[in-house]
């Protein structure tokens, strides 16, 4: 078997392993909606590697490649920031203050509402 075919087969094996664990994680999130399905999938993937359900050596090269190129996912946000850099330079401090203030207000209101709901149940 050529090296190229071996890489393709390992990549398909890795994709199958990751997506099957993600699918099982999604099923777990429907059965027990405590955690998101992707987190359940990550736990299942970790356990399957630990208990050698999937061969970690075959998956390693694909995972390393994905991690190496993960920055591509964040390029659109970075380009958006650079495109509006003048606005950020002009209003940056106001943006940061508004973000912190509204986050604090939202968390406070949600906490107060939750306490009120708990008090009504008792």
PDB file of C-alpha atoms in Angstrom:
ATOM      1  CA  UNK A   1       0.000   0.000   0.000  1.00  0.00           C
ATOM      2  CA  UNK A   2       1.419   3.406  -0.907  1.00  0.00           C
ATOM      3  CA  UNK A   3       2.070   6.097   1.679  1.00  0.00           C
ATOM      4  CA  UNK A   4      -0.631   8.295   0.137  1.00  0.00           C
ATOM      5  CA  UNK A   5      -3.269   5.548   0.406  1.00  0.00           C
ATOM      6  CA  UNK A   6      -2.253   4.905   4.001  1.00  0.00           C
ATOM      7  CA  UNK A   7      -2.672   8.604   4.848  1.00  0.00           C
ATOM      8  CA  UNK A   8      -6.092   8.710   3.199  1.00  0.00           C
ATOM      9  CA  UNK A   9      -7.240   5.587   5.035  1.00  0.00           C
ATOM     10  CA  UNK A  10      -5.971   6.973   8.354  1.00  0.00           C
ATOM     11  CA  UNK A  11      -7.735  10.279   7.688  1.00  0.00           C
ATOM     12  CA  UNK A  12     -11.012   8.499   6.935  1.00  0.00           C
ATOM     13  CA  UNK A  13     -10.547   6.344  10.045  1.00  0.00           C
ATOM     14  CA  UNK A  14      -9.974   9.485  12.121  1.00  0.00           C
ATOM     15  CA  UNK A  15     -13.012  11.251  10.689  1.00  0.00           C
ATOM     16  CA  UNK A  16     -15.121   8.167  11.371  1.00  0.00           C
ATOM     17  CA  UNK A  17     -13.842   7.961  14.964  1.00  0.00           C
ATOM     18  CA  UNK A  18     -14.442  11.641  15.684  1.00  0.00           C
ATOM     19  CA  UNK A  19     -17.864  11.836  14.036  1.00  0.00           C
ATOM     20  CA  UNK A  20     -19.099   8.593  15.589  1.00  0.00           C
ATOM     21  CA  UNK A  21     -18.140   9.883  19.033  1.00  0.00           C
ATOM     22  CA  UNK A  22     -19.820  13.199  18.245  1.00  0.00           C
ATOM     23  CA  UNK A  23     -22.989  11.400  17.107  1.00  0.00           C
ATOM     24  CA  UNK A  24     -23.019   9.343  20.313  1.00  0.00           C
ATOM     25  CA  UNK A  25     -22.503  12.568  22.250  1.00  0.00           C
ATOM     26  CA  UNK A  26     -25.493  14.158  20.542  1.00  0.00           C
ATOM     27  CA  UNK A  27     -27.603  11.120  21.458  1.00  0.00           C
ATOM     28  CA  UNK A  28     -26.422  11.416  25.062  1.00  0.00           C
ATOM     29  CA  UNK A  29     -27.388  15.091  25.137  1.00  0.00           C
ATOM     30  CA  UNK A  30     -30.926  14.167  24.047  1.00  0.00           C
ATOM     31  CA  UNK A  31     -31.141  11.490  26.746  1.00  0.00           C
ATOM     32  CA  UNK A  32     -29.492  13.583  29.475  1.00  0.00           C
ATOM     33  CA  UNK A  33     -29.480  17.268  28.485  1.00  0.00           C
ATOM     34  CA  UNK A  34     -27.103  18.278  31.265  1.00  0.00           C
ATOM     35  CA  UNK A  35     -24.120  18.925  28.960  1.00  0.00           C
ATOM     36  CA  UNK A  36     -23.871  19.884  25.294  1.00  0.00           C
ATOM     37  CA  UNK A  37     -23.583  17.013  22.822  1.00  0.00           C
ATOM     38  CA  UNK A  38     -20.126  18.088  21.705  1.00  0.00           C
ATOM     39  CA  UNK A  39     -18.845  17.820  25.281  1.00  0.00           C
ATOM     40  CA  UNK A  40     -20.366  14.359  25.649  1.00  0.00           C
ATOM     41  CA  UNK A  41     -18.717  13.482  22.330  1.00  0.00           C
ATOM     42  CA  UNK A  42     -15.359  14.703  23.587  1.00  0.00           C
ATOM     43  CA  UNK A  43     -15.710  12.596  26.720  1.00  0.00           C
ATOM     44  CA  UNK A  44     -16.692   9.540  24.655  1.00  0.00           C
ATOM     45  CA  UNK A  45     -13.766  10.150  22.274  1.00  0.00           C
ATOM     46  CA  UNK A  46     -11.324  10.426  25.190  1.00  0.00           C
ATOM     47  CA  UNK A  47     -12.674   7.245  26.778  1.00  0.00           C
ATOM     48  CA  UNK A  48     -12.582   5.376  23.480  1.00  0.00           C
ATOM     49  CA  UNK A  49      -8.933   6.318  23.046  1.00  0.00           C
ATOM     50  CA  UNK A  50      -8.159   5.405  26.655  1.00  0.00           C
ATOM     51  CA  UNK A  51      -9.792   1.988  26.385  1.00  0.00           C
ATOM     52  CA  UNK A  52      -8.334   1.511  22.884  1.00  0.00           C
ATOM     53  CA  UNK A  53     -11.620   1.276  21.027  1.00  0.00           C
ATOM     54  CA  UNK A  54      -9.912   3.407  18.378  1.00  0.00           C
ATOM     55  CA  UNK A  55      -6.199   3.264  17.545  1.00  0.00           C
ATOM     56  CA  UNK A  56      -4.620   6.527  18.749  1.00  0.00           C
ATOM     57  CA  UNK A  57      -1.595   6.093  16.491  1.00  0.00           C
ATOM     58  CA  UNK A  58      -3.804   6.101  13.395  1.00  0.00           C
ATOM     59  CA  UNK A  59      -5.730   9.161  14.605  1.00  0.00           C
ATOM     60  CA  UNK A  60      -2.743  11.205  15.794  1.00  0.00           C
ATOM     61  CA  UNK A  61      -1.587  12.566  12.418  1.00  0.00           C
ATOM     62  CA  UNK A  62      -5.076  13.813  11.513  1.00  0.00           C
ATOM     63  CA  UNK A  63      -5.598  15.445  14.900  1.00  0.00           C
ATOM     64  CA  UNK A  64      -2.187  17.142  14.710  1.00  0.00           C
ATOM     65  CA  UNK A  65      -3.035  18.441  11.220  1.00  0.00           C
ATOM     66  CA  UNK A  66      -6.387  19.796  12.444  1.00  0.00           C
ATOM     67  CA  UNK A  67      -4.788  21.553  15.403  1.00  0.00           C
ATOM     68  CA  UNK A  68      -2.072  22.996  13.178  1.00  0.00           C
ATOM     69  CA  UNK A  69      -4.654  24.533  10.846  1.00  0.00           C
ATOM     70  CA  UNK A  70      -7.225  25.546  13.464  1.00  0.00           C
ATOM     71  CA  UNK A  71      -6.310  29.216  13.068  1.00  0.00           C
ATOM     72  CA  UNK A  72      -8.183  29.259   9.759  1.00  0.00           C
ATOM     73  CA  UNK A  73     -11.408  29.140  11.759  1.00  0.00           C
ATOM     74  CA  UNK A  74     -10.523  32.411  13.483  1.00  0.00           C
ATOM     75  CA  UNK A  75      -9.365  34.388  10.432  1.00  0.00           C
ATOM     76  CA  UNK A  76     -12.806  35.854   9.536  1.00  0.00           C
ATOM     77  CA  UNK A  77     -13.168  37.404  12.998  1.00  0.00           C
ATOM     78  CA  UNK A  78      -9.653  38.828  12.813  1.00  0.00           C
ATOM     79  CA  UNK A  79     -10.275  40.270   9.348  1.00  0.00           C
ATOM     80  CA  UNK A  80     -13.502  41.843  10.587  1.00  0.00           C
ATOM     81  CA  UNK A  81     -11.640  43.523  13.432  1.00  0.00           C
ATOM     82  CA  UNK A  82      -8.880  44.785  11.143  1.00  0.00           C
ATOM     83  CA  UNK A  83     -11.429  46.140   8.647  1.00  0.00           C
ATOM     84  CA  UNK A  84     -12.943  48.294  11.403  1.00  0.00           C
ATOM     85  CA  UNK A  85      -9.712  49.117  13.237  1.00  0.00           C
ATOM     86  CA  UNK A  86     -10.324  52.881  13.028  1.00  0.00           C
ATOM     87  CA  UNK A  87     -13.632  52.473  14.863  1.00  0.00           C
ATOM     88  CA  UNK A  88     -11.999  50.230  17.442  1.00  0.00           C
ATOM     89  CA  UNK A  89      -9.203  52.764  17.921  1.00  0.00           C
ATOM     90  CA  UNK A  90     -11.762  55.539  18.349  1.00  0.00           C
ATOM     91  CA  UNK A  91     -14.304  53.702  20.543  1.00  0.00           C
ATOM     92  CA  UNK A  92     -12.255  50.801  21.976  1.00  0.00           C
ATOM     93  CA  UNK A  93     -12.472  51.835  25.633  1.00  0.00           C
ATOM     94  CA  UNK A  94     -16.208  52.499  25.318  1.00  0.00           C
ATOM     95  CA  UNK A  95     -16.717  49.075  23.693  1.00  0.00           C
ATOM     96  CA  UNK A  96     -14.839  47.330  26.514  1.00  0.00           C
ATOM     97  CA  UNK A  97     -16.714  49.257  29.228  1.00  0.00           C
ATOM     98  CA  UNK A  98     -20.098  48.612  27.623  1.00  0.00           C
ATOM     99  CA  UNK A  99     -19.264  44.916  27.243  1.00  0.00           C
ATOM    100  CA  UNK A 100     -18.310  44.559  30.905  1.00  0.00           C
ATOM    101  CA  UNK A 101     -21.246  46.653  32.155  1.00  0.00           C
ATOM    102  CA  UNK A 102     -23.883  44.819  30.125  1.00  0.00           C
ATOM    103  CA  UNK A 103     -22.409  41.438  31.063  1.00  0.00           C
ATOM    104  CA  UNK A 104     -22.527  42.389  34.754  1.00  0.00           C
ATOM    105  CA  UNK A 105     -26.108  43.668  34.436  1.00  0.00           C
ATOM    106  CA  UNK A 106     -27.225  40.545  32.570  1.00  0.00           C
ATOM    107  CA  UNK A 107     -25.634  38.168  35.097  1.00  0.00           C
ATOM    108  CA  UNK A 108     -27.123  40.132  37.989  1.00  0.00           C
ATOM    109  CA  UNK A 109     -30.625  40.105  36.495  1.00  0.00           C
ATOM    110  CA  UNK A 110     -30.456  36.398  35.665  1.00  0.00           C
ATOM    111  CA  UNK A 111     -29.233  35.621  39.185  1.00  0.00           C
ATOM    112  CA  UNK A 112     -31.986  37.691  40.806  1.00  0.00           C
ATOM    113  CA  UNK A 113     -34.626  36.105  38.576  1.00  0.00           C
ATOM    114  CA  UNK A 114     -33.324  32.626  39.422  1.00  0.00           C
ATOM    115  CA  UNK A 115     -33.446  33.384  43.157  1.00  0.00           C
ATOM    116  CA  UNK A 116     -37.010  34.666  42.769  1.00  0.00           C
ATOM    117  CA  UNK A 117     -38.030  31.497  40.914  1.00  0.00           C
ATOM    118  CA  UNK A 118     -36.474  29.337  43.629  1.00  0.00           C
ATOM    119  CA  UNK A 119     -38.279  31.304  46.346  1.00  0.00           C
ATOM    120  CA  UNK A 120     -41.624  30.859  44.559  1.00  0.00           C
ATOM    121  CA  UNK A 121     -41.109  27.075  44.353  1.00  0.00           C
ATOM    122  CA  UNK A 122     -40.624  26.748  48.120  1.00  0.00           C
TER     123      UNK A 122
END
